[in-house]
Coordinates of C-alpha atoms and ligand atoms in Angstrom, one line a residue:
M210 CA 109.3 63.2 -33.2
V211 CA 112.8 63.1 -31.7
H212 CA 113.1 60.4 -29.1
V213 CA 114.9 61.6 -26.0
T214 CA 116.6 58.7 -24.1
R215 CA 115.3 58.4 -20.5
I216 CA 117.9 57.5 -18.0
V217 CA 117.2 56.7 -14.3
I218 CA 120.0 56.5 -11.9
I219 CA 119.6 54.9 -8.5
G220 CA 122.2 56.3 -6.1
G221 CA 123.8 59.7 -6.2
G222 CA 127.4 59.0 -5.1
P223 CA 130.3 59.5 -7.6
G224 CA 129.1 56.5 -9.6
G225 CA 125.7 58.1 -10.0
Y226 CA 126.2 61.9 -10.1
E227 CA 129.1 61.8 -12.5
A228 CA 127.1 59.6 -14.8
A229 CA 124.1 62.0 -14.6
L230 CA 126.3 64.9 -15.7
V231 CA 127.6 63.0 -18.7
A232 CA 124.1 61.8 -19.7
A233 CA 122.6 65.3 -19.4
Q234 CA 125.5 66.7 -21.5
L235 CA 124.7 64.0 -24.1
G236 CA 121.1 65.2 -24.3
A237 CA 119.3 62.5 -22.3
E238 CA 116.4 63.1 -19.9
V239 CA 118.0 62.1 -16.6
T240 CA 116.5 61.4 -13.1
V241 CA 118.7 60.6 -10.1
V242 CA 117.0 58.9 -7.2
D243 CA 119.0 59.1 -4.0
R244 CA 118.2 58.2 -0.4
D245 CA 120.7 60.2 1.7
G246 CA 122.0 63.2 -0.3
L247 CA 124.0 63.7 -3.5
G248 CA 127.7 63.0 -3.2
G249 CA 126.8 59.7 -1.6
S250 CA 128.8 58.0 1.1
A251 CA 131.9 59.3 -0.6
V252 CA 131.0 62.9 0.3
L253 CA 128.8 62.4 3.4
T254 CA 130.5 59.7 5.4
D255 CA 133.5 58.1 3.8
C256 CA 136.1 59.7 1.6
V257 CA 135.6 63.4 2.1
P258 CA 135.1 63.3 5.9
S259 CA 138.0 61.0 6.5
K260 CA 140.4 63.0 4.4
T261 CA 139.2 66.2 6.1
L262 CA 140.0 64.6 9.5
I263 CA 143.3 63.4 8.2
A264 CA 144.2 67.0 7.1
T265 CA 144.3 67.9 10.8
A266 CA 146.2 64.7 11.7
E267 CA 148.7 65.5 9.0
V268 CA 149.6 68.9 10.4
M269 CA 150.0 67.3 13.8
T270 CA 152.4 64.6 12.5
T271 CA 154.4 67.0 10.4
F272 CA 154.9 69.3 13.4
D273 CA 155.5 66.5 15.9
S274 CA 158.0 64.5 13.8
S275 CA 160.1 67.3 12.5
Y276 CA 159.9 70.5 14.6
E277 CA 163.0 69.7 16.6
E278 CA 165.2 68.7 13.6
L279 CA 164.0 71.8 11.7
G280 CA 165.0 74.1 14.5
I281 CA 161.5 75.1 15.6
T282 CA 161.3 75.9 19.3
V283 CA 158.1 75.6 21.4
A284 CA 157.9 78.1 24.2
Q285 CA 156.3 76.1 26.9
D286 CA 157.1 73.7 29.6
E287 CA 160.1 71.9 28.2
A288 CA 159.0 68.6 29.7
A289 CA 155.7 68.7 27.7
D290 CA 155.8 66.9 24.3
A291 CA 154.6 68.5 21.1
A292 CA 151.3 66.7 20.9
K293 CA 150.4 68.1 24.3
V294 CA 151.6 71.5 23.4
I295 CA 149.6 71.9 20.2
G296 CA 146.7 69.5 21.1
V297 CA 143.4 69.0 19.1
D298 CA 139.8 70.0 19.8
L299 CA 138.1 67.0 18.2
G300 CA 134.6 68.5 18.5
K301 CA 135.7 71.5 16.4
V302 CA 137.5 69.2 14.0
N303 CA 134.4 67.1 13.5
R304 CA 132.1 70.1 13.1
R305 CA 134.4 71.3 10.3
V306 CA 134.4 67.8 8.8
K307 CA 130.6 67.7 8.7
R308 CA 130.3 71.3 7.4
L309 CA 132.6 70.6 4.5
A310 CA 130.8 67.4 3.6
I311 CA 127.4 69.0 3.6
A312 CA 128.7 72.0 1.6
Q313 CA 130.2 69.6 -1.0
S314 CA 126.9 67.7 -1.3
H315 CA 125.1 71.0 -1.9
D316 CA 127.6 72.0 -4.6
I317 CA 127.1 68.7 -6.4
T318 CA 123.3 69.0 -6.1
Q319 CA 123.5 72.5 -7.6
S320 CA 125.7 71.5 -10.5
V321 CA 123.6 68.4 -11.3
T322 CA 120.3 70.4 -11.2
R323 CA 121.9 73.2 -13.3
A324 CA 122.7 70.6 -15.9
G325 CA 119.0 69.8 -16.1
V326 CA 119.0 66.6 -14.1
T327 CA 115.8 65.8 -11.9
V328 CA 116.8 64.8 -8.4
L329 CA 114.3 62.7 -6.4
R330 CA 114.7 61.9 -2.7
G331 CA 113.8 58.4 -1.9
R332 CA 114.7 54.7 -2.1
G333 CA 114.8 53.3 -5.7
R334 CA 114.3 49.8 -6.8
L335 CA 113.6 48.0 -10.1
G336 CA 109.9 47.3 -10.8
G337 CA 108.8 43.8 -11.5
G338 CA 108.1 42.5 -15.0
G339 CA 111.5 43.1 -16.7
Q340 CA 111.6 45.0 -20.0
A341 CA 108.5 46.3 -21.6
V342 CA 107.9 45.8 -25.3
D343 CA 109.5 49.2 -26.1
G344 CA 112.6 48.0 -24.2
S345 CA 112.0 50.3 -21.2
R346 CA 112.1 49.3 -17.6
E347 CA 110.3 50.5 -14.5
V348 CA 111.9 52.0 -11.5
L349 CA 109.9 52.5 -8.3
V350 CA 110.7 55.2 -5.9
D351 CA 109.7 54.9 -2.2
A352 CA 109.6 58.5 -1.1
P353 CA 110.2 59.6 2.6
D354 CA 106.4 60.5 2.9
G355 CA 105.5 56.8 2.1
T356 CA 104.3 57.4 -1.4
V357 CA 105.6 55.3 -4.3
Q358 CA 106.3 56.8 -7.7
S359 CA 106.8 54.8 -10.9
L360 CA 109.4 56.0 -13.5
R361 CA 110.1 54.5 -17.0
A362 CA 113.6 54.4 -18.3
D363 CA 115.3 53.3 -21.5
A364 CA 118.4 52.6 -19.4
V365 CA 118.8 52.3 -15.6
L366 CA 122.1 52.7 -13.8
I367 CA 122.4 51.1 -10.3
A368 CA 125.0 53.0 -8.2
T369 CA 123.9 52.3 -4.7
G370 CA 127.3 52.0 -3.1
A371 CA 128.0 49.9 0.1
H372 CA 127.8 50.2 3.9
P373 CA 130.1 49.1 6.7
R374 CA 130.1 45.4 7.5
E375 CA 129.2 44.6 11.1
L376 CA 130.3 41.5 13.0
P377 CA 127.4 39.7 14.9
D378 CA 129.3 39.9 18.2
A379 CA 130.5 43.5 17.8
Q380 CA 127.5 45.6 17.2
P381 CA 128.2 49.3 17.0
D382 CA 126.4 51.6 19.5
G383 CA 127.6 54.9 18.0
E384 CA 129.3 55.9 21.2
R385 CA 132.0 53.5 22.2
I386 CA 131.8 50.9 19.5
L387 CA 131.9 52.7 16.2
T388 CA 131.8 52.3 12.4
W389 CA 133.7 54.7 10.3
T390 CA 130.5 56.6 9.6
Q391 CA 129.9 57.4 13.3
V392 CA 133.2 58.8 14.4
Y393 CA 132.3 62.3 13.4
D394 CA 129.8 62.7 16.3
L395 CA 132.7 62.3 18.9
E396 CA 133.2 65.5 20.8
E397 CA 136.3 64.3 22.6
L398 CA 139.3 62.4 21.4
P399 CA 139.2 58.7 22.3
R400 CA 141.9 58.1 25.0
E401 CA 142.6 54.5 24.0
L402 CA 141.3 53.6 20.6
I403 CA 141.3 50.0 19.3
V404 CA 141.0 49.8 15.5
V405 CA 139.8 46.4 14.3
G406 CA 140.9 45.8 10.7
S407 CA 144.2 46.8 9.1
G408 CA 143.1 47.4 5.5
V409 CA 143.2 50.8 4.0
T410 CA 140.3 52.2 6.1
G411 CA 141.7 50.7 9.4
A412 CA 145.3 51.9 8.7
E413 CA 144.1 55.5 7.8
F414 CA 142.0 55.9 10.9
A415 CA 144.6 54.3 13.2
G416 CA 147.3 56.6 11.8
A417 CA 145.1 59.7 12.1
Y418 CA 143.9 59.2 15.7
Q419 CA 147.5 58.3 16.8
A420 CA 148.6 61.6 15.3
L421 CA 145.7 63.5 17.0
G422 CA 146.8 62.2 20.3
S423 CA 144.9 58.9 21.0
K424 CA 146.7 55.8 22.2
V425 CA 146.0 53.4 19.3
T426 CA 146.0 49.6 19.2
L427 CA 145.6 48.2 15.6
V428 CA 144.2 44.7 15.5
S429 CA 145.1 42.9 12.3
S430 CA 144.1 39.4 11.4
R431 CA 146.9 39.2 8.8
D432 CA 150.7 39.0 9.2
R433 CA 151.1 42.7 8.5
V434 CA 149.1 45.9 8.0
L435 CA 147.7 46.7 4.5
P436 CA 147.8 43.1 3.2
G437 CA 146.6 44.2 -0.2
E438 CA 149.3 46.8 -0.8
D439 CA 152.9 46.7 -1.9
P440 CA 154.8 44.7 0.8
D441 CA 157.7 47.1 1.1
A442 CA 155.3 50.0 1.5
A443 CA 153.4 48.1 4.2
E444 CA 156.6 47.4 6.0
V445 CA 157.6 51.1 6.0
L446 CA 154.2 52.1 7.4
E447 CA 154.1 49.4 10.1
D448 CA 157.6 50.4 11.2
V449 CA 156.5 54.1 11.3
F450 CA 153.4 53.2 13.3
R451 CA 155.3 51.2 15.8
R452 CA 158.0 53.9 16.2
R453 CA 155.2 56.5 16.9
G454 CA 154.0 54.3 19.8
M455 CA 151.1 52.4 18.1
N456 CA 150.5 48.9 19.3
V457 CA 150.2 46.9 16.1
M458 CA 148.9 43.4 16.8
G459 CA 149.5 41.1 13.8
R460 CA 147.7 37.7 13.3
S461 CA 145.1 38.7 15.8
R462 CA 141.5 38.0 14.8
A463 CA 138.9 39.9 16.8
E464 CA 136.0 37.7 17.7
S465 CA 133.7 40.0 19.7
V466 CA 133.6 43.5 21.1
K467 CA 131.7 44.3 24.3
R468 CA 130.9 47.7 25.9
I469 CA 131.3 47.6 29.7
G470 CA 130.4 51.0 31.1
D471 CA 132.7 53.5 29.5
R472 CA 135.2 50.8 28.4
V473 CA 135.3 48.3 25.6
E474 CA 136.7 44.8 25.6
V475 CA 137.8 43.2 22.3
A476 CA 138.2 39.4 22.6
L477 CA 140.7 37.9 20.2
A478 CA 140.5 34.4 18.7
D479 CA 143.5 33.3 20.7
G480 CA 141.7 34.0 24.0
K481 CA 143.4 37.3 24.7
V482 CA 141.2 40.3 25.7
I483 CA 142.3 43.9 25.0
E484 CA 140.8 46.9 26.6
G485 CA 140.3 50.5 25.5
S486 CA 138.0 53.5 25.7
H487 CA 136.6 53.1 22.2
C488 CA 136.7 50.6 19.3
L489 CA 136.5 51.4 15.6
M490 CA 135.4 48.6 13.4
A491 CA 136.9 48.6 9.9
V492 CA 136.2 45.1 8.6
G493 CA 135.0 45.8 5.1
S494 CA 131.8 46.7 3.5
I495 CA 128.6 45.1 2.2
P496 CA 127.1 46.3 -1.2
N497 CA 123.7 48.0 -1.0
T498 CA 122.0 45.5 -3.4
A499 CA 119.4 43.9 -1.1
E500 CA 115.7 44.2 -1.7
M501 CA 116.1 46.1 -4.9
G502 CA 114.4 43.7 -7.3
L503 CA 117.7 43.0 -9.0
E504 CA 117.6 39.2 -9.3
E505 CA 114.0 39.3 -10.3
A506 CA 115.0 41.7 -13.1
G507 CA 117.7 39.3 -14.3
V508 CA 120.7 41.2 -12.7
K509 CA 123.3 38.6 -11.6
L510 CA 125.0 39.1 -8.2
N511 CA 128.0 37.2 -7.0
D512 CA 128.3 35.4 -3.6
W513 CA 129.1 38.7 -1.8
G514 CA 126.0 40.4 -3.2
Q515 CA 128.0 42.5 -5.6
I516 CA 126.5 43.2 -9.1
Q517 CA 128.4 41.5 -11.9
V518 CA 129.4 43.9 -14.7
D519 CA 131.5 43.9 -17.7
R520 CA 134.1 46.6 -18.7
V521 CA 131.4 48.8 -20.1
S522 CA 129.3 48.6 -16.9
R523 CA 126.6 46.3 -18.4
T524 CA 124.9 43.9 -16.0
S525 CA 123.4 40.6 -17.2
A526 CA 120.0 42.4 -17.6
P527 CA 119.6 44.3 -20.9
G528 CA 119.3 48.1 -20.3
V529 CA 120.5 47.8 -16.7
Y530 CA 124.0 49.1 -15.9
A531 CA 125.9 49.3 -12.6
A532 CA 128.8 51.3 -11.3
G533 CA 130.8 51.8 -8.1
D534 CA 131.0 50.0 -4.8
C535 CA 127.8 48.0 -5.5
T536 CA 129.9 46.2 -8.2
G537 CA 133.0 45.7 -5.9
V538 CA 135.2 46.2 -8.9
F539 CA 137.8 48.5 -7.3
M540 CA 136.2 50.4 -4.4
L541 CA 137.4 53.9 -5.1
A542 CA 135.4 57.1 -5.9
S543 CA 137.4 57.6 -9.0
V544 CA 136.6 54.2 -10.3
A545 CA 132.9 54.5 -9.5
A546 CA 132.8 57.8 -11.4
M547 CA 134.6 56.3 -14.4
Q548 CA 132.3 53.2 -14.4
G549 CA 129.2 55.5 -14.3
R550 CA 130.5 57.7 -17.2
I551 CA 131.4 54.6 -19.3
A552 CA 127.8 53.2 -18.7
M553 CA 126.3 56.4 -20.0
Y554 CA 128.6 56.6 -23.1
H555 CA 127.6 53.1 -23.9
A556 CA 123.9 53.5 -23.2
L557 CA 123.8 56.7 -25.3
G558 CA 125.8 55.5 -28.2
D559 CA 128.9 57.6 -27.6
A560 CA 132.5 56.5 -28.1
V561 CA 133.5 54.1 -25.2
Q562 CA 136.8 53.1 -23.8
P563 CA 136.3 50.0 -21.6
L564 CA 137.4 50.3 -18.0
N565 CA 141.2 49.6 -17.6
L566 CA 142.1 48.9 -14.0
K567 CA 145.8 48.8 -14.8
T568 CA 145.8 52.6 -15.1
V569 CA 144.0 53.3 -11.8
A570 CA 146.0 55.5 -9.4
S571 CA 145.1 54.9 -5.8
N572 CA 146.4 56.2 -2.4
V573 CA 146.5 55.2 1.2
F574 CA 146.2 58.5 3.2
T575 CA 148.5 57.6 6.1
D576 CA 151.7 59.4 7.0
P577 CA 153.7 58.6 4.9
E578 CA 151.1 58.2 2.1
I579 CA 151.3 55.1 -0.1
A580 CA 150.3 55.8 -3.8
T581 CA 150.2 53.1 -6.4
V582 CA 149.5 52.7 -10.1
G583 CA 149.6 49.9 -12.6
Y584 CA 151.2 46.4 -12.2
T585 CA 152.3 45.5 -8.7
A586 CA 155.1 43.5 -7.0
A587 CA 152.6 40.7 -6.5
D588 CA 151.9 40.7 -10.3
V589 CA 155.6 40.4 -11.0
E590 CA 156.1 37.7 -8.3
C591 CA 153.3 35.4 -9.6
G592 CA 154.6 35.8 -13.2
K593 CA 151.5 37.8 -14.4
M594 CA 153.9 40.6 -15.6
D595 CA 157.6 40.3 -16.6
A596 CA 159.1 43.5 -15.2
V597 CA 162.4 45.0 -14.1
V598 CA 162.1 46.9 -10.8
V599 CA 164.1 49.7 -9.1
K600 CA 163.4 51.0 -5.6
L601 CA 165.0 54.2 -4.4
P602 CA 164.7 55.1 -0.7
L603 CA 164.0 58.7 -0.1
R604 CA 166.8 58.9 2.4
G605 CA 169.1 59.8 -0.6
N606 CA 166.8 62.5 -2.0
P607 CA 168.1 66.0 -1.3
R608 CA 164.7 67.6 -0.8
A609 CA 163.6 64.8 1.5
K610 CA 166.8 65.4 3.6
M611 CA 166.1 69.2 3.8
Q612 CA 162.5 68.4 4.9
G613 CA 163.6 65.8 7.5
I614 CA 161.8 63.0 5.6
R615 CA 163.4 59.6 6.3
D616 CA 160.8 57.1 5.6
G617 CA 159.7 56.2 2.1
F618 CA 160.7 55.3 -1.4
V619 CA 159.9 55.5 -5.1
K620 CA 159.6 52.2 -6.9
L621 CA 159.2 51.8 -10.7
F622 CA 158.4 48.8 -12.8
C623 CA 159.2 48.6 -16.5
R624 CA 159.0 45.9 -19.2
P625 CA 162.5 44.4 -19.7
G626 CA 162.7 44.7 -23.5
T627 CA 160.8 47.9 -24.4
G628 CA 161.4 49.8 -21.1
I629 CA 157.7 50.7 -21.1
V630 CA 156.7 51.8 -17.6
V631 CA 154.0 49.5 -16.3
G632 CA 153.6 50.4 -12.6
G633 CA 154.9 52.4 -9.7
V634 CA 154.7 52.9 -6.0
V635 CA 155.5 56.1 -4.1
V636 CA 155.7 56.1 -0.3
A637 CA 156.2 59.7 0.9
P638 CA 154.3 62.7 2.3
R639 CA 151.9 63.7 -0.4
A640 CA 152.6 60.6 -2.5
S641 CA 149.0 61.1 -3.8
E642 CA 150.4 64.1 -5.7
L643 CA 153.7 62.5 -6.7
I644 CA 152.1 59.5 -8.4
H645 CA 150.6 61.5 -11.2
P646 CA 153.6 61.6 -13.5
I647 CA 154.0 57.8 -13.1
A648 CA 150.2 57.4 -13.8
L649 CA 150.6 59.4 -16.9
A650 CA 153.6 57.3 -18.0
V651 CA 151.6 54.1 -17.4
D652 CA 148.5 55.4 -19.2
A653 CA 150.5 56.7 -22.2
N654 CA 152.9 53.7 -22.4
L655 CA 155.9 56.0 -21.9
T656 CA 159.3 54.4 -21.7
V657 CA 161.8 54.8 -18.8
E658 CA 163.9 56.8 -21.2
Q659 CA 161.1 59.3 -21.8
V660 CA 160.4 59.6 -18.1
A661 CA 164.1 60.1 -17.4
S662 CA 164.5 62.8 -20.1
A663 CA 161.8 65.1 -18.7
F664 CA 163.2 67.8 -16.4
T665 CA 162.4 67.7 -12.7
V666 CA 162.8 70.7 -10.4
Y667 CA 165.9 70.6 -8.2
P668 CA 165.5 69.9 -5.3
S669 CA 162.4 67.9 -5.4
V670 CA 161.1 64.5 -4.2
S671 CA 159.9 63.8 -7.8
G672 CA 163.6 63.9 -8.7
S673 CA 163.7 60.4 -7.3
T674 CA 161.2 59.3 -10.0
A675 CA 163.4 60.5 -12.8
E676 CA 166.5 58.9 -11.1
A677 CA 164.6 55.5 -10.7
A678 CA 163.8 55.8 -14.5
R679 CA 167.5 56.4 -15.2
Q680 CA 168.5 53.4 -13.2
L681 CA 165.9 51.2 -14.9
H682 CA 167.4 52.3 -18.3
I683 CA 170.8 50.9 -17.2
R684 CA 169.3 47.8 -15.4
K685 CA 167.2 46.7 -18.4
R686 CA 170.3 47.1 -20.6
V687 CA 172.4 45.0 -18.3
E688 CA 169.7 42.4 -17.8
G689 CA 169.1 42.3 -21.6
E690 CA 172.8 41.6 -22.2
S691 CA 173.1 38.9 -19.6
Ligands
FAD739 C1 136.5 55.5 5.2 C2 136.6 55.5 3.7 C3 137.4 56.4 3.0 C4 137.5 56.4 1.7 N1 138.4 57.2 1.1 C5 138.5 57.2 -0.3 C6 139.5 58.1 -1.0 O1 140.2 58.8 -0.3 N2 139.5 58.0 -2.3 C7 138.7 57.2 -3.0 O2 138.8 57.2 -4.3 N3 137.8 56.4 -2.5 C8 137.7 56.4 -1.1 N4 136.8 55.6 -0.5 C9 135.9 54.7 -1.3 C10 134.8 55.6 -1.8 O3 134.1 56.2 -0.8 C11 133.8 54.7 -2.6 O4 134.5 53.9 -3.5 C12 132.7 55.6 -3.3 O5 131.9 56.1 -2.3 C13 131.9 54.7 -4.2 O6 130.9 55.6 -4.8 P1 129.5 55.0 -5.2 O7 128.9 56.0 -6.1 O8 129.6 53.6 -5.7 O9 128.7 54.8 -3.8 P2 128.4 55.9 -2.6 O10 129.3 57.0 -2.5 O11 128.3 54.9 -1.5 O12 126.9 56.4 -3.0 C14 125.8 55.6 -3.1 C15 124.6 56.4 -2.9 O13 123.4 55.6 -3.2 C16 122.4 55.8 -2.2 N5 121.6 54.7 -2.1 C17 121.9 53.4 -1.7 N6 120.8 52.6 -1.9 C18 119.8 53.3 -2.5 C19 118.6 53.1 -3.0 N7 118.0 51.9 -3.0 N8 117.9 54.1 -3.6 C20 118.4 55.4 -3.7 N9 119.6 55.7 -3.2 C21 120.4 54.7 -2.7 C22 123.2 56.1 -0.9 O14 122.4 56.7 0.0 C23 124.4 56.9 -1.4 O15 124.0 58.3 -1.4 C24 136.7 55.5 0.9 C25 135.9 54.6 1.6 C26 135.8 54.6 2.9 C27 134.9 53.6 3.6

């Protein structure tokens, strides 16, 4: 009798559903257990909704920042500014956001079931008792109707994601004090929005609501916004934010947030109190790993409750894999999906390439966007990577001039001897699209000469990538001779 490998996946976000598709293609019998709907937080509350909201914000910014320069006239009261003229119906925007998210979750459910995967609604956890003699494990499913189902699996993948971190003295009420999952129920634009946290999520929402017409205060406990990103890129963004009228408060730690009637008060560690109509908390996330029987099954967690995994997504417990935000490896949908696929290739004996974080392309969806791949300025500064760097401001790019783009740059890093491209940063509108050739170069170990020799369209913003590669070719020669 042919033994079909039984795979049970707990969590149906990108880490889970992409793994399910791969496992089904490889001939396994696959069950996905999910609590809230396939697509996970990525589709229902985080990535997809925020980028849909930002799509509206982007149109507002593009219009607002360049219509005069590009010769567009607005036939209305001349005293009114563009934001007031074009305005935003937030209720309508949010209904579109939710509609698209649910439609995408449906699409994913359809393609997963079409591939032969069984989808169970409920909360999954590992059963007690570790591995059975045949090497299988038990997964218990708490269904919404209160029943408990027991499944047996030859391999289990935990892909349960994460949820917003809450501060004890800043409890969200879903109306005035909000997490990023609650903003899509707003019918009206917050008049004065205080965003606490200036990481990627905080910066994206602060930029978006400012563009939609809110008066935004961004509270950052660090010296600058986006402390984890390229410092030059963060500087450009902070400068743009301030120029557009955002109140960016650096080195300001929020201690508590209180709702007083229709107002909110944010108390800072230095004793200052700032007031607004709404507060959005973006202070990180907590992995969904509690009460899942993980430690009892021998799955090691770190001090933050994240599951420890190796580069092929194995946990410390045989037969148990983990992928995505519950591992805290690199909290991106694309990385979650890759970890999930790798786990299945490994579990099912297919060829596996271990996860390589140095080829991950990521993007901050602000205006301008900040896209990054490979080694960073911090890696060069601390001596982790020896690299030559060139940064070209977009001010000199012909297409950028035509489009009225002033802020941004292309930065490339290459190895001094070989000229192999090891990293890059693009700060520009649609940087998320412009980073791809650099990501390809990093992934394929291309040299700056190879990047420089490929044609780019004239005029194009990507012309600056080729120009940076040409300049690196000269720079590495000069530095090699000196
Ligand atoms: C505001 C915001 C914007 C983002 N934007 C981007 C972006 O633009 N690009 C990008 O790449 N990444 C983005 N991310 C990150 C991205 O959303 C996550 O990295 C991604 O969701 C991780 O996928 P996952 O499969 O690990 O978990 P999730 O997407 O969180 O899915 C986990 C699923 O598991 C379910 N679950 C949890 N516990 C259980 C249980 N015990 N039993 C059954 N089911 C369970 C949950 O209900 C959920 O459906 C963003 C994050 C945030 C917060």
